[in-house]
């Protein structure tokens, strides 16, 4: 089975290089960006301004291939890809919860943006605390490490350049 999606818009952000960008929205506190929604999808923005936060789903367009075991940014040990938030996934889909600062025409204004400029957006969903917050009683290997995402930055370990270095 083949599944395909088309972008509904594109991120415009200050992050122009993967190396050095935040790895989660908590590390991008106060960073502004936007999504320019394509004209044919702008009607779907009706009533979005009533929400303080949105869930952004996007295609990690700079990722090539995938690995089933990775060493994620917040650890030095290897883990299965599905036990991480690492980008080099079988389906390179990213998601972030971001603060919604407004909708102006076809532009969605966002804050706490941790996404590379030009990233294709797959979907926008309203963040609803009654639906989206669950009290977690375990967080696996992230225990004692998840708070590090506020200051940890991306490196080039999941880029095509990193693959070329490994293969050379």
PDB file of C-alpha atoms in Angstrom:
ATOM      1  CA  UNK A   1       0.000   0.000   0.000  1.00  0.00           C
ATOM      2  CA  UNK A   2       1.231   3.441  -0.861  1.00  0.00           C
ATOM      3  CA  UNK A   3       0.027   6.445   1.077  1.00  0.00           C
ATOM      4  CA  UNK A   4       0.632   9.935  -0.210  1.00  0.00           C
ATOM      5  CA  UNK A   5      -0.132  13.393   1.120  1.00  0.00           C
ATOM      6  CA  UNK A   6       0.268  16.813  -0.367  1.00  0.00           C
ATOM      7  CA  UNK A   7       1.332  19.892   1.566  1.00  0.00           C
ATOM      8  CA  UNK A   8      -1.320  22.320   2.760  1.00  0.00           C
ATOM      9  CA  UNK A   9       1.344  24.997   3.228  1.00  0.00           C
ATOM     10  CA  UNK A  10       4.941  25.676   4.189  1.00  0.00           C
ATOM     11  CA  UNK A  11       6.725  26.876   7.317  1.00  0.00           C
ATOM     12  CA  UNK A  12       8.591  30.173   7.278  1.00  0.00           C
ATOM     13  CA  UNK A  13      11.008  30.150  10.213  1.00  0.00           C
ATOM     14  CA  UNK A  14      14.366  31.603  11.254  1.00  0.00           C
ATOM     15  CA  UNK A  15      15.864  28.068  11.229  1.00  0.00           C
ATOM     16  CA  UNK A  16      17.748  27.737   7.946  1.00  0.00           C
ATOM     17  CA  UNK A  17      20.191  25.005   8.962  1.00  0.00           C
ATOM     18  CA  UNK A  18      19.410  21.737  10.733  1.00  0.00           C
ATOM     19  CA  UNK A  19      22.566  21.932  12.829  1.00  0.00           C
ATOM     20  CA  UNK A  20      21.991  24.197  15.819  1.00  0.00           C
ATOM     21  CA  UNK A  21      18.204  24.345  15.772  1.00  0.00           C
ATOM     22  CA  UNK A  22      16.004  23.442  18.731  1.00  0.00           C
ATOM     23  CA  UNK A  23      14.988  19.784  18.936  1.00  0.00           C
ATOM     24  CA  UNK A  24      11.573  20.401  20.540  1.00  0.00           C
ATOM     25  CA  UNK A  25       9.244  23.412  20.958  1.00  0.00           C
ATOM     26  CA  UNK A  26      10.369  23.766  24.598  1.00  0.00           C
ATOM     27  CA  UNK A  27      13.813  24.648  23.261  1.00  0.00           C
ATOM     28  CA  UNK A  28      12.302  27.215  20.888  1.00  0.00           C
ATOM     29  CA  UNK A  29      10.495  29.253  23.518  1.00  0.00           C
ATOM     30  CA  UNK A  30       9.713  32.672  22.059  1.00  0.00           C
ATOM     31  CA  UNK A  31      10.866  31.783  18.531  1.00  0.00           C
ATOM     32  CA  UNK A  32       8.364  33.127  15.996  1.00  0.00           C
ATOM     33  CA  UNK A  33       7.490  31.705  12.619  1.00  0.00           C
ATOM     34  CA  UNK A  34       4.477  31.141  10.446  1.00  0.00           C
ATOM     35  CA  UNK A  35       2.825  28.799   8.011  1.00  0.00           C
ATOM     36  CA  UNK A  36       1.800  30.129   4.648  1.00  0.00           C
ATOM     37  CA  UNK A  37      -1.263  28.037   3.815  1.00  0.00           C
ATOM     38  CA  UNK A  38      -1.840  27.360   0.122  1.00  0.00           C
ATOM     39  CA  UNK A  39      -4.835  29.231  -1.330  1.00  0.00           C
ATOM     40  CA  UNK A  40      -6.947  26.102  -1.911  1.00  0.00           C
ATOM     41  CA  UNK A  41      -6.782  25.220   1.814  1.00  0.00           C
ATOM     42  CA  UNK A  42      -7.258  28.650   3.416  1.00  0.00           C
ATOM     43  CA  UNK A  43     -10.989  28.096   3.967  1.00  0.00           C
ATOM     44  CA  UNK A  44     -10.003  25.473   6.537  1.00  0.00           C
ATOM     45  CA  UNK A  45      -8.552  28.178   8.789  1.00  0.00           C
ATOM     46  CA  UNK A  46     -12.027  29.408   9.769  1.00  0.00           C
ATOM     47  CA  UNK A  47     -12.354  29.507  13.596  1.00  0.00           C
ATOM     48  CA  UNK A  48      -8.739  28.437  14.223  1.00  0.00           C
ATOM     49  CA  UNK A  49      -8.020  31.765  15.989  1.00  0.00           C
ATOM     50  CA  UNK A  50     -10.187  30.627  18.896  1.00  0.00           C
ATOM     51  CA  UNK A  51      -7.394  28.321  20.071  1.00  0.00           C
ATOM     52  CA  UNK A  52      -4.231  29.254  21.961  1.00  0.00           C
ATOM     53  CA  UNK A  53      -2.206  26.288  20.644  1.00  0.00           C
ATOM     54  CA  UNK A  54      -2.149  24.067  17.590  1.00  0.00           C
ATOM     55  CA  UNK A  55      -0.706  20.684  16.736  1.00  0.00           C
ATOM     56  CA  UNK A  56       1.404  20.967  13.611  1.00  0.00           C
ATOM     57  CA  UNK A  57       2.042  17.867  11.505  1.00  0.00           C
ATOM     58  CA  UNK A  58       4.766  18.196   8.891  1.00  0.00           C
ATOM     59  CA  UNK A  59       7.029  16.301   6.533  1.00  0.00           C
ATOM     60  CA  UNK A  60      10.698  16.199   7.558  1.00  0.00           C
ATOM     61  CA  UNK A  61      11.776  16.968   3.991  1.00  0.00           C
ATOM     62  CA  UNK A  62      15.538  16.989   4.598  1.00  0.00           C
ATOM     63  CA  UNK A  63      15.617  13.435   5.991  1.00  0.00           C
ATOM     64  CA  UNK A  64      16.751  10.693   3.618  1.00  0.00           C
ATOM     65  CA  UNK A  65      16.161   7.036   4.419  1.00  0.00           C
ATOM     66  CA  UNK A  66      15.482   5.702   7.874  1.00  0.00           C
ATOM     67  CA  UNK A  67      17.133   3.761  10.679  1.00  0.00           C
ATOM     68  CA  UNK A  68      15.310   1.417  13.033  1.00  0.00           C
ATOM     69  CA  UNK A  69      17.887   1.972  15.784  1.00  0.00           C
ATOM     70  CA  UNK A  70      19.248   5.474  16.444  1.00  0.00           C
ATOM     71  CA  UNK A  71      21.207   7.423  19.009  1.00  0.00           C
ATOM     72  CA  UNK A  72      18.834  10.318  19.731  1.00  0.00           C
ATOM     73  CA  UNK A  73      19.861  13.885  20.523  1.00  0.00           C
ATOM     74  CA  UNK A  74      19.159  13.534  24.257  1.00  0.00           C
ATOM     75  CA  UNK A  75      21.080  10.304  24.853  1.00  0.00           C
ATOM     76  CA  UNK A  76      24.340   8.548  24.066  1.00  0.00           C
ATOM     77  CA  UNK A  77      22.730   5.102  23.950  1.00  0.00           C
ATOM     78  CA  UNK A  78      20.937   3.606  20.966  1.00  0.00           C
ATOM     79  CA  UNK A  79      17.160   3.080  21.003  1.00  0.00           C
ATOM     80  CA  UNK A  80      14.530   1.786  18.609  1.00  0.00           C
ATOM     81  CA  UNK A  81      13.276   4.620  16.403  1.00  0.00           C
ATOM     82  CA  UNK A  82       9.723   4.250  17.740  1.00  0.00           C
ATOM     83  CA  UNK A  83      11.005   4.869  21.281  1.00  0.00           C
ATOM     84  CA  UNK A  84      12.479   8.221  20.223  1.00  0.00           C
ATOM     85  CA  UNK A  85      11.487  11.554  18.724  1.00  0.00           C
ATOM     86  CA  UNK A  86      14.390  11.319  16.258  1.00  0.00           C
ATOM     87  CA  UNK A  87      13.607  12.421  12.695  1.00  0.00           C
ATOM     88  CA  UNK A  88      15.096   9.533  10.689  1.00  0.00           C
ATOM     89  CA  UNK A  89      11.874   7.507  10.667  1.00  0.00           C
ATOM     90  CA  UNK A  90      10.284   5.133   8.129  1.00  0.00           C
ATOM     91  CA  UNK A  91       7.713   7.901   7.558  1.00  0.00           C
ATOM     92  CA  UNK A  92       9.485  11.192   8.327  1.00  0.00           C
ATOM     93  CA  UNK A  93       6.524  12.916   9.934  1.00  0.00           C
ATOM     94  CA  UNK A  94       7.141  15.551  12.559  1.00  0.00           C
ATOM     95  CA  UNK A  95       4.725  17.066  15.018  1.00  0.00           C
ATOM     96  CA  UNK A  96       4.938  19.982  17.378  1.00  0.00           C
ATOM     97  CA  UNK A  97       2.520  21.760  19.672  1.00  0.00           C
ATOM     98  CA  UNK A  98       2.979  25.493  19.111  1.00  0.00           C
ATOM     99  CA  UNK A  99       1.412  28.658  20.424  1.00  0.00           C
ATOM    100  CA  UNK A 100      -1.009  30.207  17.937  1.00  0.00           C
ATOM    101  CA  UNK A 101      -0.566  33.999  17.777  1.00  0.00           C
ATOM    102  CA  UNK A 102      -3.094  34.662  15.049  1.00  0.00           C
ATOM    103  CA  UNK A 103      -4.377  33.977  11.566  1.00  0.00           C
ATOM    104  CA  UNK A 104      -4.054  36.706   8.959  1.00  0.00           C
ATOM    105  CA  UNK A 105      -5.429  35.770   5.565  1.00  0.00           C
ATOM    106  CA  UNK A 106      -3.626  32.574   4.667  1.00  0.00           C
ATOM    107  CA  UNK A 107      -0.832  33.009   7.214  1.00  0.00           C
ATOM    108  CA  UNK A 108      -0.851  31.204  10.559  1.00  0.00           C
ATOM    109  CA  UNK A 109       1.350  33.055  13.073  1.00  0.00           C
ATOM    110  CA  UNK A 110       3.136  30.748  15.504  1.00  0.00           C
ATOM    111  CA  UNK A 111       5.459  30.861  18.504  1.00  0.00           C
ATOM    112  CA  UNK A 112       7.851  28.260  19.950  1.00  0.00           C
ATOM    113  CA  UNK A 113       8.760  27.155  16.432  1.00  0.00           C
ATOM    114  CA  UNK A 114      11.282  24.316  16.211  1.00  0.00           C
ATOM    115  CA  UNK A 115      10.950  23.547  12.487  1.00  0.00           C
ATOM    116  CA  UNK A 116      13.274  24.124   9.540  1.00  0.00           C
ATOM    117  CA  UNK A 117      12.327  26.919   7.142  1.00  0.00           C
ATOM    118  CA  UNK A 118      10.499  25.634   4.058  1.00  0.00           C
ATOM    119  CA  UNK A 119       9.184  22.490   5.750  1.00  0.00           C
ATOM    120  CA  UNK A 120       5.964  21.232   4.121  1.00  0.00           C
ATOM    121  CA  UNK A 121       2.947  21.204   6.446  1.00  0.00           C
ATOM    122  CA  UNK A 122       0.705  18.122   6.294  1.00  0.00           C
ATOM    123  CA  UNK A 123      -2.003  19.206   8.735  1.00  0.00           C
ATOM    124  CA  UNK A 124      -2.984  21.656  11.473  1.00  0.00           C
ATOM    125  CA  UNK A 125      -5.131  20.511  14.387  1.00  0.00           C
ATOM    126  CA  UNK A 126      -6.433  22.468  17.369  1.00  0.00           C
ATOM    127  CA  UNK A 127      -4.790  21.606  20.665  1.00  0.00           C
ATOM    128  CA  UNK A 128      -7.487  20.731  23.226  1.00  0.00           C
ATOM    129  CA  UNK A 129      -6.175  20.001  26.741  1.00  0.00           C
ATOM    130  CA  UNK A 130      -9.127  17.743  27.624  1.00  0.00           C
ATOM    131  CA  UNK A 131      -8.175  15.527  24.672  1.00  0.00           C
ATOM    132  CA  UNK A 132      -4.422  15.961  24.464  1.00  0.00           C
ATOM    133  CA  UNK A 133      -3.075  15.853  28.039  1.00  0.00           C
ATOM    134  CA  UNK A 134      -2.563  12.510  29.724  1.00  0.00           C
ATOM    135  CA  UNK A 135      -0.787  12.012  33.016  1.00  0.00           C
ATOM    136  CA  UNK A 136       2.167   9.766  32.145  1.00  0.00           C
ATOM    137  CA  UNK A 137       3.381   7.373  34.809  1.00  0.00           C
ATOM    138  CA  UNK A 138       6.521   6.403  32.860  1.00  0.00           C
ATOM    139  CA  UNK A 139       8.544   8.005  30.077  1.00  0.00           C
ATOM    140  CA  UNK A 140      11.123   5.297  29.379  1.00  0.00           C
ATOM    141  CA  UNK A 141      14.700   6.330  28.699  1.00  0.00           C
ATOM    142  CA  UNK A 142      13.608  10.015  28.603  1.00  0.00           C
ATOM    143  CA  UNK A 143      13.411   9.901  32.431  1.00  0.00           C
ATOM    144  CA  UNK A 144      15.830  12.524  33.747  1.00  0.00           C
ATOM    145  CA  UNK A 145      16.683  13.681  30.191  1.00  0.00           C
ATOM    146  CA  UNK A 146      13.539  15.264  28.750  1.00  0.00           C
ATOM    147  CA  UNK A 147      14.165  18.615  30.494  1.00  0.00           C
ATOM    148  CA  UNK A 148      17.427  18.878  28.535  1.00  0.00           C
ATOM    149  CA  UNK A 149      15.417  19.631  25.364  1.00  0.00           C
ATOM    150  CA  UNK A 150      15.079  23.247  26.510  1.00  0.00           C
ATOM    151  CA  UNK A 151      18.747  23.894  25.761  1.00  0.00           C
ATOM    152  CA  UNK A 152      19.943  20.997  23.587  1.00  0.00           C
ATOM    153  CA  UNK A 153      20.404  21.795  19.897  1.00  0.00           C
ATOM    154  CA  UNK A 154      20.347  19.656  16.793  1.00  0.00           C
ATOM    155  CA  UNK A 155      23.490  18.475  15.116  1.00  0.00           C
ATOM    156  CA  UNK A 156      23.913  16.924  11.680  1.00  0.00           C
ATOM    157  CA  UNK A 157      23.640  13.272  12.750  1.00  0.00           C
ATOM    158  CA  UNK A 158      20.424  12.628  10.782  1.00  0.00           C
ATOM    159  CA  UNK A 159      21.238  14.607   7.632  1.00  0.00           C
ATOM    160  CA  UNK A 160      22.240  13.345   4.194  1.00  0.00           C
ATOM    161  CA  UNK A 161      25.732  14.775   4.836  1.00  0.00           C
ATOM    162  CA  UNK A 162      26.060  12.530   7.892  1.00  0.00           C
ATOM    163  CA  UNK A 163      25.168   9.509   5.743  1.00  0.00           C
ATOM    164  CA  UNK A 164      27.847  10.434   3.199  1.00  0.00           C
ATOM    165  CA  UNK A 165      30.428  10.703   5.990  1.00  0.00           C
ATOM    166  CA  UNK A 166      29.482   7.273   7.363  1.00  0.00           C
ATOM    167  CA  UNK A 167      29.579   5.668   3.920  1.00  0.00           C
ATOM    168  CA  UNK A 168      32.939   7.241   2.891  1.00  0.00           C
TER     169      UNK A 168
END
